[in-house]
Coordinates of C-alpha atoms and ligand atoms in Angstrom, one line a residue:
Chain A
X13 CA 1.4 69.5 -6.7
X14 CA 0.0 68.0 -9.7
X15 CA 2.6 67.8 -12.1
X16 CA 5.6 65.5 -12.0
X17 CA 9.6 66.6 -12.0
X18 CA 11.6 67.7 -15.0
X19 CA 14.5 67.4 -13.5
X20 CA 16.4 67.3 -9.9
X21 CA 19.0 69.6 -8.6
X22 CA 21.4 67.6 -6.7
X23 CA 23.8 70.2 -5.8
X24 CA 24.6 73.7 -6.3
X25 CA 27.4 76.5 -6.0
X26 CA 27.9 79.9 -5.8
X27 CA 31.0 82.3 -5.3
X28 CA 31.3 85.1 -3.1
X29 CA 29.5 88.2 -5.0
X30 CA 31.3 91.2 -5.4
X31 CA 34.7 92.9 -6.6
X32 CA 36.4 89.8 -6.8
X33 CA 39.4 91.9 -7.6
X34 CA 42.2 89.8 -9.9
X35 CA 40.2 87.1 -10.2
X36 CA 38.6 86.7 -14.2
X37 CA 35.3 85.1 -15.5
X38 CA 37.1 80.9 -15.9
X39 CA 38.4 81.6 -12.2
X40 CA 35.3 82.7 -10.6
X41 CA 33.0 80.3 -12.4
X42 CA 35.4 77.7 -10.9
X43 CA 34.9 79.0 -7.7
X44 CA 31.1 78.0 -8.3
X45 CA 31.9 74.9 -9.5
X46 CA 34.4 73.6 -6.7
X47 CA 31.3 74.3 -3.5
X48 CA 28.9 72.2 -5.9
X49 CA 31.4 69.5 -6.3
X50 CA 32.3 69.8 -2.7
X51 CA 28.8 69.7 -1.4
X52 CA 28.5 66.0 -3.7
X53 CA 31.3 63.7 -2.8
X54 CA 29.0 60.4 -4.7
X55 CA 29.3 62.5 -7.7
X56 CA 32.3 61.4 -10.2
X57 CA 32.7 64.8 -12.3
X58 CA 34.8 63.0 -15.1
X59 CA 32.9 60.3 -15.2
X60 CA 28.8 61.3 -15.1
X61 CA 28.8 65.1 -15.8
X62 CA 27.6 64.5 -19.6
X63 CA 26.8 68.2 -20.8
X64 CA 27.6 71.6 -19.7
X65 CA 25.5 75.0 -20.0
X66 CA 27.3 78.5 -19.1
X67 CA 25.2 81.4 -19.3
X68 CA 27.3 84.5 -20.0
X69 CA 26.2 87.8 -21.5
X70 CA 29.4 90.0 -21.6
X71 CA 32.3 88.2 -22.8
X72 CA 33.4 90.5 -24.5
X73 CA 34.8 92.6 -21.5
X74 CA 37.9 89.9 -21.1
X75 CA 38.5 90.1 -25.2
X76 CA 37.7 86.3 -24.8
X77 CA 35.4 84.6 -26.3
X78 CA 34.4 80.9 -26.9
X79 CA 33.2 80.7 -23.0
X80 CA 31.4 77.1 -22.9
X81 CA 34.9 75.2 -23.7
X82 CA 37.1 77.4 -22.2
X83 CA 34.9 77.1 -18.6
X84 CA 34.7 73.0 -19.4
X85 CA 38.5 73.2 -19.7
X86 CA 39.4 75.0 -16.1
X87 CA 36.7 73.1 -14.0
X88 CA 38.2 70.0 -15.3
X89 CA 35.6 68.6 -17.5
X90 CA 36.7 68.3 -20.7
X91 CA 36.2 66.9 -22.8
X92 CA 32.2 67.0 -22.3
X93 CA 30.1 68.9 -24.8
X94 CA 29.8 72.5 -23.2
X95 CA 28.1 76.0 -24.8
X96 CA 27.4 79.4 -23.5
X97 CA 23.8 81.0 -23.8
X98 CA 23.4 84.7 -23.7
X99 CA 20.0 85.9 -23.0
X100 CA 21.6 89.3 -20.9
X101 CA 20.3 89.4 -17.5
X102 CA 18.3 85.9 -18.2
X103 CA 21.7 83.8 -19.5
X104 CA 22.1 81.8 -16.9
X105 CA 18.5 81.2 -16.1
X106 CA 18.5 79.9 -19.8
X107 CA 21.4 77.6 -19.1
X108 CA 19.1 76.2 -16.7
X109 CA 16.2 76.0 -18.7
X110 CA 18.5 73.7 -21.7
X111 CA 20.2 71.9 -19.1
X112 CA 16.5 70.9 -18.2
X113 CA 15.8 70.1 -22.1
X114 CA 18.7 67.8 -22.4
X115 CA 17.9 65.8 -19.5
X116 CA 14.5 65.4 -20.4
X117 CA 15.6 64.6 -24.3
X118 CA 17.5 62.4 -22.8
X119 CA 20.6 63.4 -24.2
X120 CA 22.3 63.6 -20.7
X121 CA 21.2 62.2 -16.9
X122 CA 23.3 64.2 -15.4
X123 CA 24.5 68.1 -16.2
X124 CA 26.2 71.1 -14.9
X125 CA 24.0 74.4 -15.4
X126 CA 25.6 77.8 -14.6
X127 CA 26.5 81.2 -15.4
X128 CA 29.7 84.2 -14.9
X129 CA 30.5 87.3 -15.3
X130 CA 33.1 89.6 -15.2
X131 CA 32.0 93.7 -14.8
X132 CA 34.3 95.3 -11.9
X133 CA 37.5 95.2 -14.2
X134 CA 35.1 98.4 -15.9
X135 CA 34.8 101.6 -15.7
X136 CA 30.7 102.1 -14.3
X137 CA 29.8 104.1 -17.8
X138 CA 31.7 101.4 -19.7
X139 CA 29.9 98.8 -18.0
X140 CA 26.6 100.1 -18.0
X141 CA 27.1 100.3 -21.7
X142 CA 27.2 96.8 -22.2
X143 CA 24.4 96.3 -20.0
X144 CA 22.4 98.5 -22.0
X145 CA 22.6 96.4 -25.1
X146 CA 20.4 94.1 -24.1
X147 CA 18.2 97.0 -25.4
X148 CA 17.4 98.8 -28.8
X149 CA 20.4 100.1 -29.3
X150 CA 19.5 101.8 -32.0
X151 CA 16.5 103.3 -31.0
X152 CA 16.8 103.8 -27.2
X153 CA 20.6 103.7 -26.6
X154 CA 21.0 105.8 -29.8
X155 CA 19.2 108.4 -28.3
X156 CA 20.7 108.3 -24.8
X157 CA 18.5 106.4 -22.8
X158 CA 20.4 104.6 -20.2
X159 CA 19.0 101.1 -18.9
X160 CA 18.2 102.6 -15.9
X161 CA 16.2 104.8 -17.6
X162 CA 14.2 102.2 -19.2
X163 CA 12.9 100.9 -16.0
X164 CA 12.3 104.3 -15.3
X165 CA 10.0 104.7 -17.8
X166 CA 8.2 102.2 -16.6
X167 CA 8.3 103.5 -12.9
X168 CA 6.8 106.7 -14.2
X169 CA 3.9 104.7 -15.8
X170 CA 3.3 102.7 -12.8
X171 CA 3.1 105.5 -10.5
X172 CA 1.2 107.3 -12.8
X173 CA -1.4 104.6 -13.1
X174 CA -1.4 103.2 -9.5
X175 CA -1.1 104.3 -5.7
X176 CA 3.0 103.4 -6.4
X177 CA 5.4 105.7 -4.9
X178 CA 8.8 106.3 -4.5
X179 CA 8.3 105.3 -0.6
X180 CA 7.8 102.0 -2.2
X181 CA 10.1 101.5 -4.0
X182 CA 12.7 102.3 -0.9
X183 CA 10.6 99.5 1.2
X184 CA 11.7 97.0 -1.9
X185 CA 15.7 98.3 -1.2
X186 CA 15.5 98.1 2.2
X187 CA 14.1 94.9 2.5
X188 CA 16.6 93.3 -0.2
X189 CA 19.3 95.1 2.5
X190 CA 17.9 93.2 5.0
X191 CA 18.2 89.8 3.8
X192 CA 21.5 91.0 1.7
X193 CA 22.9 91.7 5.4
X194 CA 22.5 87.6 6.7
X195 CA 23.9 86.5 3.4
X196 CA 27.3 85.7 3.9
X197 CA 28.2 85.7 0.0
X198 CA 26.3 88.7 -0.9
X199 CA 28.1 91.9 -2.2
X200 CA 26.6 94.0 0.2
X201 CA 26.2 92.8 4.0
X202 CA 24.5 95.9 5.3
X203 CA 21.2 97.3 6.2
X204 CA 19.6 100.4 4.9
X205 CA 17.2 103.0 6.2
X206 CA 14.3 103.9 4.3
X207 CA 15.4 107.4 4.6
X208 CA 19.0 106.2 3.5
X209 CA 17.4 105.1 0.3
X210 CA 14.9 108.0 -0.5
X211 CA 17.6 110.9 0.1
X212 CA 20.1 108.8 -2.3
X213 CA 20.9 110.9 -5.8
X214 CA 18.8 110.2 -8.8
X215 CA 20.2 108.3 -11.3
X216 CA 17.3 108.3 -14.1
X217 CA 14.2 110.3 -12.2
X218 CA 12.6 108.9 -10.3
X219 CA 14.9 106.3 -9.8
X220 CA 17.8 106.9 -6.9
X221 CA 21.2 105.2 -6.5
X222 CA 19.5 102.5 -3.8
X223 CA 16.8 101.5 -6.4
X224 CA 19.6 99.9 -8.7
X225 CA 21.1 97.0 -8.9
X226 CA 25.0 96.2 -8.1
X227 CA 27.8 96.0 -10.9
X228 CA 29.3 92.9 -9.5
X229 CA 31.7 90.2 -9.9
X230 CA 30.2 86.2 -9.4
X231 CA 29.5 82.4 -11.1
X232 CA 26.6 80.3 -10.1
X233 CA 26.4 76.5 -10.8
X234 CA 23.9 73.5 -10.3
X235 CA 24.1 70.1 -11.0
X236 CA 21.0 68.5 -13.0
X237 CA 20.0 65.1 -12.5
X238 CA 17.3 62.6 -14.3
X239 CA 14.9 63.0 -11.5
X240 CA 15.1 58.7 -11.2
X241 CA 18.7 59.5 -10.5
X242 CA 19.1 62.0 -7.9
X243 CA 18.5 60.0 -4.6
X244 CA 21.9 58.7 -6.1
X245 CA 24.0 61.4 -5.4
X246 CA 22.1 63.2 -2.2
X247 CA 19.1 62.4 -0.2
X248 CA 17.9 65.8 -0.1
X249 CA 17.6 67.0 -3.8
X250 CA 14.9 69.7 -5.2
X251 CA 12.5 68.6 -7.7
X252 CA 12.6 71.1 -10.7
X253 CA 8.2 70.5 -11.5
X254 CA 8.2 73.9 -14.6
X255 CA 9.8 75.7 -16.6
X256 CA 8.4 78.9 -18.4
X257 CA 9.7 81.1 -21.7
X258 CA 8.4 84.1 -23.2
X259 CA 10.4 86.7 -25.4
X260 CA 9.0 90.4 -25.8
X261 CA 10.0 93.3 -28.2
X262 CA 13.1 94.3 -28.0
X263 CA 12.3 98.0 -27.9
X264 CA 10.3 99.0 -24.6
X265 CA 8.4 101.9 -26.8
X266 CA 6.4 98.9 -28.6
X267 CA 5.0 97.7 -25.8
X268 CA 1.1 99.0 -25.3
X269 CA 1.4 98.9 -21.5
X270 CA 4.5 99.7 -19.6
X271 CA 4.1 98.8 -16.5
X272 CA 3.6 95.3 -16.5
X273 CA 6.0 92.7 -18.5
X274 CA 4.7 90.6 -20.5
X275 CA 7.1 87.9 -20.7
X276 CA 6.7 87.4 -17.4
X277 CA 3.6 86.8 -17.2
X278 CA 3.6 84.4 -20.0
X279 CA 7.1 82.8 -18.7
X280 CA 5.1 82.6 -15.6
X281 CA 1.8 81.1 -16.8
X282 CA 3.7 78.2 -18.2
X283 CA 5.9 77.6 -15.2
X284 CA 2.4 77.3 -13.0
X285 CA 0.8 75.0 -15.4
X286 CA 3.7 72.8 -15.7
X287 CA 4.0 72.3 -12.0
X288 CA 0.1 72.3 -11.2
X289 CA 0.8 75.2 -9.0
X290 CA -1.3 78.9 -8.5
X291 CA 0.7 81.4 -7.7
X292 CA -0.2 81.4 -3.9
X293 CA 1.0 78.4 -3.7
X294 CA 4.9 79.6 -3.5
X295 CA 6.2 79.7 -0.1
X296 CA 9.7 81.4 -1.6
X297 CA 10.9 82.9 -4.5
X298 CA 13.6 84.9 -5.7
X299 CA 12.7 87.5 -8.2
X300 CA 14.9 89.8 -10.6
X301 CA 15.3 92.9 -8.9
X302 CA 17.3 95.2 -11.2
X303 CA 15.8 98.0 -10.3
X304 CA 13.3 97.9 -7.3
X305 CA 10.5 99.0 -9.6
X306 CA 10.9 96.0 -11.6
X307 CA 10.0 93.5 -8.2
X308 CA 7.1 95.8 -7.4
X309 CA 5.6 95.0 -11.2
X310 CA 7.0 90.8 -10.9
X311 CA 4.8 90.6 -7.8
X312 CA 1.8 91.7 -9.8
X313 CA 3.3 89.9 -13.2
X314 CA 3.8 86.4 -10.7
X315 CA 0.0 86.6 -9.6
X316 CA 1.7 87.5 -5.7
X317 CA -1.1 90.2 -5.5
X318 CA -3.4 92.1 -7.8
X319 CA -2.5 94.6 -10.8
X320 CA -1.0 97.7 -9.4
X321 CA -1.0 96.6 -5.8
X322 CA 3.1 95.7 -5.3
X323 CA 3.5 99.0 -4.1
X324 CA 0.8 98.1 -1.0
X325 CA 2.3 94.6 -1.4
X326 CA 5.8 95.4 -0.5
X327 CA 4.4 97.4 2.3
X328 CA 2.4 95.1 4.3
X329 CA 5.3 92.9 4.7
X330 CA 4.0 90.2 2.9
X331 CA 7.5 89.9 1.6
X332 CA 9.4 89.6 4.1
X333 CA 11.3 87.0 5.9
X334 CA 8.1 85.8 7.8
X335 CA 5.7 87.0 5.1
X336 CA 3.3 84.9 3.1
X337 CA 5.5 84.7 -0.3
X338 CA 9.1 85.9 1.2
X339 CA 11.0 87.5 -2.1
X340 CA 14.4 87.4 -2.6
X341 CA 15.7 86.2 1.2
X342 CA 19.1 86.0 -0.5
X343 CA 19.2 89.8 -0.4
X344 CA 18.5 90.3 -4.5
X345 CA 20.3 91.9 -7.2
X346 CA 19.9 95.2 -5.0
X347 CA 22.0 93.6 -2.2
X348 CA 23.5 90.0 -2.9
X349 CA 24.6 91.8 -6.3
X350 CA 24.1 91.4 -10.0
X351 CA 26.5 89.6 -12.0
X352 CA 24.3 89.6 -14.6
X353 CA 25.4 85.8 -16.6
X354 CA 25.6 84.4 -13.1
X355 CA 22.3 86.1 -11.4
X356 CA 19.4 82.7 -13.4
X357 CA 21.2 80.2 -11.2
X358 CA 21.9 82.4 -8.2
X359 CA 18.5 82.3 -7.7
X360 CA 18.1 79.0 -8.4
X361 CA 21.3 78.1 -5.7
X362 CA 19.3 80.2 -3.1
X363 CA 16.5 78.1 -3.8
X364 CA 18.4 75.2 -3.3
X365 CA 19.4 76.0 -0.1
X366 CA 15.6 77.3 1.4
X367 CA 14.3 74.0 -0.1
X368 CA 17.0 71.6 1.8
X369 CA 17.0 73.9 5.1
X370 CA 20.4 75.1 4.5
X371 CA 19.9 79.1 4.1
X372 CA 21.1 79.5 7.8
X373 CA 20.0 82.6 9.1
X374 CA 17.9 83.7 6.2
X375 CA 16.0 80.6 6.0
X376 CA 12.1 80.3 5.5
X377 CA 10.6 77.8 7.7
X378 CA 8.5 75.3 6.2
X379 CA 9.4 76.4 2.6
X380 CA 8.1 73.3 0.3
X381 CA 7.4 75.6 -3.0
X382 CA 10.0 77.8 -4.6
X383 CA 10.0 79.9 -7.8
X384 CA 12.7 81.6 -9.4
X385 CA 12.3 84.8 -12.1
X386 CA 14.6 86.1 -14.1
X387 CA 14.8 88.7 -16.6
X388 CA 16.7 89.6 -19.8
X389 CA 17.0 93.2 -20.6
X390 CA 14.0 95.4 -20.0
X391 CA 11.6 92.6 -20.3
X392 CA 12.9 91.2 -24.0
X393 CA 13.3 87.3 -22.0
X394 CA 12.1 86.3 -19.1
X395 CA 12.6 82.8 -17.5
X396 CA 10.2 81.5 -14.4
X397 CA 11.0 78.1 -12.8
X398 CA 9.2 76.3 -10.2
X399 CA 11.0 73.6 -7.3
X400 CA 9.8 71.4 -5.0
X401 CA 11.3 69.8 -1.8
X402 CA 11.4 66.1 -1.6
X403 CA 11.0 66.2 2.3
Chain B
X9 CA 2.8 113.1 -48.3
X10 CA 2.3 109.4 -49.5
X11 CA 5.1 108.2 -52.0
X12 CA 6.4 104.5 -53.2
X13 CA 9.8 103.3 -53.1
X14 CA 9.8 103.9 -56.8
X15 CA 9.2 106.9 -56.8
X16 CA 12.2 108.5 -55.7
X17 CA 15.2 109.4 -58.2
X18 CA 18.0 107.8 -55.9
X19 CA 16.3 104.7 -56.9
X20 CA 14.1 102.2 -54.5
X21 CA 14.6 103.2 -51.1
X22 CA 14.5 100.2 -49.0
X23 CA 12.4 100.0 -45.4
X24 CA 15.4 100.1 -43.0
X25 CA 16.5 101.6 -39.9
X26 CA 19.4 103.8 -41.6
X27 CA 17.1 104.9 -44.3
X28 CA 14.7 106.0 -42.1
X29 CA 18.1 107.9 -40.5
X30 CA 18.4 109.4 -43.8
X31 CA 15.2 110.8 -44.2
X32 CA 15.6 112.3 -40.9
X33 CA 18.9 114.2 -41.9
X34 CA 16.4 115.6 -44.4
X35 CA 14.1 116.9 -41.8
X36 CA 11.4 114.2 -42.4
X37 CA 10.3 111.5 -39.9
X38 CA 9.1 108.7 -42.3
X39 CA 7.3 105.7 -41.1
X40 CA 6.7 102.2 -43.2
X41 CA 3.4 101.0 -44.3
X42 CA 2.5 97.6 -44.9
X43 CA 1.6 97.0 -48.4
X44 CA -0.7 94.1 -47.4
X45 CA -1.5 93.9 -43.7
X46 CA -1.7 98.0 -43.8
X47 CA 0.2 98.4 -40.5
X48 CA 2.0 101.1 -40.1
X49 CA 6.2 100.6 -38.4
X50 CA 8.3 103.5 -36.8
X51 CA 11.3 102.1 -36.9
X52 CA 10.9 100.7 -41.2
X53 CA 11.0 97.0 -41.2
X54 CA 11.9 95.1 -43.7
X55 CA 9.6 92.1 -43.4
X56 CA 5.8 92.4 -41.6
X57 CA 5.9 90.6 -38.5
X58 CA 2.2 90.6 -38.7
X59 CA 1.6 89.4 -41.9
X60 CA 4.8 88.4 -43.3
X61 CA 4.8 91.0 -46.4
X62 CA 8.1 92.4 -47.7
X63 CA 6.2 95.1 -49.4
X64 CA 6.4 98.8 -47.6
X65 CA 5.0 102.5 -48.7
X66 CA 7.4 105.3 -47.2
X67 CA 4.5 107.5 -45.6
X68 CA 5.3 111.4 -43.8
X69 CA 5.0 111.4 -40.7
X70 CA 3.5 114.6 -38.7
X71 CA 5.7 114.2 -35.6
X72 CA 3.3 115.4 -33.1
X73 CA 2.3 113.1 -30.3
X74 CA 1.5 112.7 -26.7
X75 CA 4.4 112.4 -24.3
X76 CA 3.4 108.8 -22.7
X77 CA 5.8 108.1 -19.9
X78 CA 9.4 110.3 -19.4
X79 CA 12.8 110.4 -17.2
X80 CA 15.2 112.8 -16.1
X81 CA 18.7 111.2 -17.1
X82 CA 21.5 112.1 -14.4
X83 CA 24.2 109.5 -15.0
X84 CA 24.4 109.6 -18.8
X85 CA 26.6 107.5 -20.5
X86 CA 29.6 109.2 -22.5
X87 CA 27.7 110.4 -25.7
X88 CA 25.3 112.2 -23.7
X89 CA 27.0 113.4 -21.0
X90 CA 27.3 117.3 -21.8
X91 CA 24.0 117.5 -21.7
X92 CA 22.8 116.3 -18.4
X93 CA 20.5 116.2 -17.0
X94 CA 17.9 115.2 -20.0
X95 CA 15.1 113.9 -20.5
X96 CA 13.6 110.7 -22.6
X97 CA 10.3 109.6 -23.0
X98 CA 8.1 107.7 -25.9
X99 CA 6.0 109.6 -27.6
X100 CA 2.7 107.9 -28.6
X101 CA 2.4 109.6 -32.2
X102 CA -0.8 110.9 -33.9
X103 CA -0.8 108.3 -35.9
X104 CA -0.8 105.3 -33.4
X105 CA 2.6 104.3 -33.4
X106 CA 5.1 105.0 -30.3
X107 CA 8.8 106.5 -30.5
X108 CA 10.9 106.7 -28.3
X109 CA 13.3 109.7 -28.2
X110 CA 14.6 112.8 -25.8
X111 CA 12.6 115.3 -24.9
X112 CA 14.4 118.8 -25.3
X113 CA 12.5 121.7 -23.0
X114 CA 12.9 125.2 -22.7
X115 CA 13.7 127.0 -19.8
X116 CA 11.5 126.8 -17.0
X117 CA 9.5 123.7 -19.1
X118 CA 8.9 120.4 -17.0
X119 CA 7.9 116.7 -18.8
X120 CA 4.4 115.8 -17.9
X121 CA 2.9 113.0 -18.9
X122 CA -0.1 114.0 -21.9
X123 CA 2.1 116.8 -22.9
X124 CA 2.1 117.3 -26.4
X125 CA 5.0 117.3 -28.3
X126 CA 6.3 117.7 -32.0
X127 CA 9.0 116.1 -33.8
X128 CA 12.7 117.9 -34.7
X129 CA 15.6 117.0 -36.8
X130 CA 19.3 117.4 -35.1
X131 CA 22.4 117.5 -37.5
X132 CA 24.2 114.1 -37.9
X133 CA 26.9 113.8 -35.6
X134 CA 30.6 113.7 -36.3
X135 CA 32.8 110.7 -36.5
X136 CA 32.7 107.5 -35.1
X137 CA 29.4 104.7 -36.1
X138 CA 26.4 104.9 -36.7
X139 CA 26.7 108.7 -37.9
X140 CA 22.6 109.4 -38.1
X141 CA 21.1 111.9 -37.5
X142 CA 18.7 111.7 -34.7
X143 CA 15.2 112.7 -34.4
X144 CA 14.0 114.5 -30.6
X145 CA 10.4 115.8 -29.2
X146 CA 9.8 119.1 -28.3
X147 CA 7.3 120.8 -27.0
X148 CA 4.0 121.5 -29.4
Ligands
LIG7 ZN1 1.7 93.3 -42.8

C-alpha cells in the first residue's frame, strides 16, 4: 500500500441495533460512546478528546434539535467543540470523513467521530417520510414516489439492461441474513431462505419486503488519532490510508444512467488513489445496502466486478464469508439494521473489529484491507473509505 | 409556443419550481431555456448550473416522451395511499429532458419500458402546502 495514513482508529463502539424501546437519540449514542471508552482504558476522555463529530439526519423526530452539544454534554465531554453533520443515509460517514480533516489540519490529535438515530418511536409511513427527504421532494416525493421506489427505478433499469434478476437480489438478503444471524448487535439474528425472500410482498415492484432495509434504533462511535499517536492508546489500531467525496443530483430523473451511481464511483476513485489501492485489493468491506439492488450496483460502482455483473457476482459467492471481497459480514443494513445517522461509522466499527481480529464468529481471516461505502439518499452523497491493519 | 418573461400581462414570470406549478394548473408543462448556454431545465432554475446565466425563456413543452424506467408503488405514503397500487416512472421527453412523474393506465394497461406516453394536468389539491397542481403521464 502506497500511500501513507490519514488518520488511526484507536477504538470504536456501537449499540445494540434495533427497537431500543424508551431509550432516545443522547441515550443510545452514549451507549456507543461508553464500549469505545471501555475498549481504551489509556485514553483520558476529558482530557485528550479535542473535537467531536455526530452525524444525525432526523432530529427532528425527538422535536430536538442542536444535536452536536447536546451529545457532548451526556457523554461527558463538554465542553469540547462538537457539531452534527447531516448528509441522510451518509451523516455519519461524513462525521468521519471531518473528524479525518481536523486531524490532519491539525486542529485536533485526537477525536470522537459518530452518528444516532432515533426512527422506531414512528409510525413506518411517518418514518419513511423523513427518509424520503433526502430526495426531490418536490419532484419525486410530490408525486408519490416512495424511497423505495427510487431504488426501484433503478432496479428496473438494471434488470432491464443486464442478466439481473429478482433471484439476485434475494441471494444479496439472504446473504446479509447470514452474517446478520452471527452478529450479536444486529437487529435481526436470523437466517432467511431464498424462497423466504422472493415470496415476500412487494413494496415498490419489483422490490419485496426482504430487499429493504430495517427502520431501526442505534449510535456508532470511533475514536480518531494523529496516526504518530495511536500506538499511545492501543497496540492494535487501524490505519485510515483514503478518504473519497462525490455529490450527485439530487433528483434521480437527472441522472443519464440509472443503474450505476455516480458518486460512488467518483467517492470511490479518490478513496483508491489516496490509499494506492485497486479495488481487488480489498479483503473486506462493508457496503450500503438499503435496498439489495443498491449492493448489486456498489459491487460494480467499487470496481468488485465488471458493469452489470453483481447480479452473477453475488451469485458465485464471491461475497460471502470465505469469498474473495466478503461484503457486509456484519449482516448490512438488510440485517444488522439501518439507523440511518448511525449506519457511516457502523461500518466503519465493523471494520474495526475484522481489521484487529475481533469480529468473532463473523470474522475474515487474513483481512489486511478494508473499505467502507456509504450512501446519502438515492445516490445525492456517497462517502468511500479505505483501512489498513497495522499487524 | 416560444414566449419571454416579458411578455406575459401578470408581469415577468420568474424560472421557478412553483411557477412552473402554475403553468401546470393551466394545462401547460413549461420548461426553462437558457438564454446563453441554450440548455433546456424541467424543473425552471433560476441560475444555469452549466453556464452560470440567470437569464431563462419560458418554452411549451409537448409532453410526450418515452417511459424510461417505472415501479408499481404498494406501500404508499399517506398522500397517495387511495390510490394504490400506482405507478411512477421518468419519462425521457421529446425534447431531451427527463421527468419524473406517475404513470396513470387504463384498465387492463401495463408499464413497459419504451412506452410512449403524453403529459396531463390534475386539479391542484386542497389544503395543506405546497398546493400545486401536479403533472402525470399517460399513455400516448
Ligand atoms: Zn446556461
Amino acid at each position: 500500500m502506497a500511500g501513507r495514513a490519514l488518520a488511526a482508529i484507536v477504538s470504536a463502539g456501537l449499540s445494540r441495533f434495533g427497537k431500543l424501546e424508551g431509550f432516545y437519540a443522547r441515550e443510545i449514542f452514549a451507549q456507543a460512546v461508553k464500549e469505545a471508552l471501555e475498549r481504551c482504558p489509556n485514553l483520558d476522555p476529558k482530557r485528550d478528546i479535542k473535537s467531536i463529530f455526530v452525524g444525525h439526519m432526523m432530529e427532528s423526530t425527538e422535536h430536538q434539535g442542536h444535536t452536536g452539544p447536546l451529545v457532548a454534554d451526556w457523554v461527558g465531554l463538554n465542553p469540547a467543540p462538537a457539531v452534527r453533520l447531516e448528509s441522510a443515509c451518509a451523516s455519519s460517514g461524513l462525521a468521519l470523513r471531518f473528524g479525518i480533516q481536523a486531524i490532519m489540519a491539525g486542529l485536533a490529535d485526537v477525536v470522537l467521530v459518530g452518528g444516532v438515530e432515533k426512527q422506531t418511536h414512528l409510525a413506518t409511513d411517518d418514518a419513511t417520510e423523513y427518509l424520503a427527504m433526502s430526495a426531490d421532494n418536490f419532484f419525486e416525493q410530490w408525486h408519490g414516489f416512495t424511497f423505495p421506489a427510487l431504488f426501484a427505478l433503478m432496479a428496473r433499469a438494471h434488470m432491464n439492461e443486464y442478466k439481473t434478476r429478482g433471484e439476485h437480489l434475494a441471494m444479496v438478503a439472504v446473504k446479509n441474513h447470514r452474517n446478520g444471524a452471527k452478529n450479536p448487535k444486529a437487529h435481526i439474528q436470523r437466517e432467511i431462505t431464498l424462497e423466504q425472500a422472493m415470496a415476500s410482498r412487494i413494496v415498490a415492484s419489483p422490490l419485496r419486503l426482504y430487499d429493504c432495509s430495517l427502520i431501526s434504533d442505534g449510535a456508532s462511535c470511533l475514536i480518531l488519532t494523529e496516526p504518530g499517536l495511536a500506538k499511545r492508546y492501543t497496540d492494535n489500531p487501524v490505519y485510515i490510508m483514503g478518504t473519497g467525496q462525490a455529490s450527485d443530483t439530487i433528483g434521480l430523473y437527472e441522472r443519464s444512467d440509472f443503474t450505476s451511481l455516480r458518486a460512488t464511483v467518483l467517492a470511490a476513485r479518490e478513496a483508491y488513489e489516496m490509499a494506492g489501492i485497486n479495488p481487488e485489493d480489498v479483503d473486506v468491506a462493508e457496503v450500503h445496502d438499503c435496498f439489495t439492488i443498491a449492493e448489486i450496483m456498489h459491487y460494480e460502482d467499487l470496481g468488485f466486478c465488471g458493469k452489470g455483473e453483481g447480479g452473477s457476482f453475488v451469485e458465485s459467492g464471491a461475497t460471502e464469508i470465505g469469498g474473495s471481497v466478503p461484503v457486509n459480514t456484519s449482516g448490512g443494513l438488510k440485517a444488522k439494521g439501518h439507523p440511518v445517522g448511525a449506519t457511516g461509522t457502523a461500518q466503519a466499527y465493523e471494520i474495526y473489529l475484522q481489521l484487529t481480529g475481533q469480529a468473532e464468529r463473523r470474522q475474515v481471516q487474513g483481512a489486511e484491507v478494508g473499505l467502507t461505502h456509504n450512501l446519502g439518499g438515492h445516490g445525492s452523497t456517497a462517502v468511500v473509505h479505505v483501512y489498513r491493519s497495522s499487524g | 409556443m416560444e414566449e419571454t418573461a416579458s411578455d406575459r400581462n401578470s408581469g415577468e414570470v420568474y424560472p421557478t419550481i412553483e411557477n412552473f406549478y402554475k403553468f401546470c394548473g393551466q394545462g401547460r408543462l413549461m420548461a426553462a431555456k437558457c438564454d446563453r448556454c441554450g440548455r433546456l431545465f424541467v424543473p425552471p432554475r433560476v441560475l444555469c448550473p452549466d453556464c452560470y446565466s440567470s437569464n431563462f425563456k419560458w418554452l411549451q413543452l409537448s409532453g410526450r416522451g418515452k417511459l424510461q424506467t417505472y415501479s408499481t408503488i404498494h406501500v404508499a405514503p399517506k398522500a397517495f395511499a387511495a390510490q394504490a397500487p400506482y405507478v411512477v416512472g421518468i419519462v425521457r421527453l421529446e425534447d431531451g429532458v427527463n421527468l419524473p412523474g406517475r404513470v396513470v393506465l387504463g384498465k387492463g394497461q401495463e408499464a413497459k419500458i419504451g412506452m410512449d406516453l403524453v403529459v396531463d394536468f390534475e386539479s391542484p389539491p386542497v389544503g395543506g402546502w405546497p398546493r400545486w397542481p401536479r403533472y402525470l403521464f399517460k399513455p400516448a
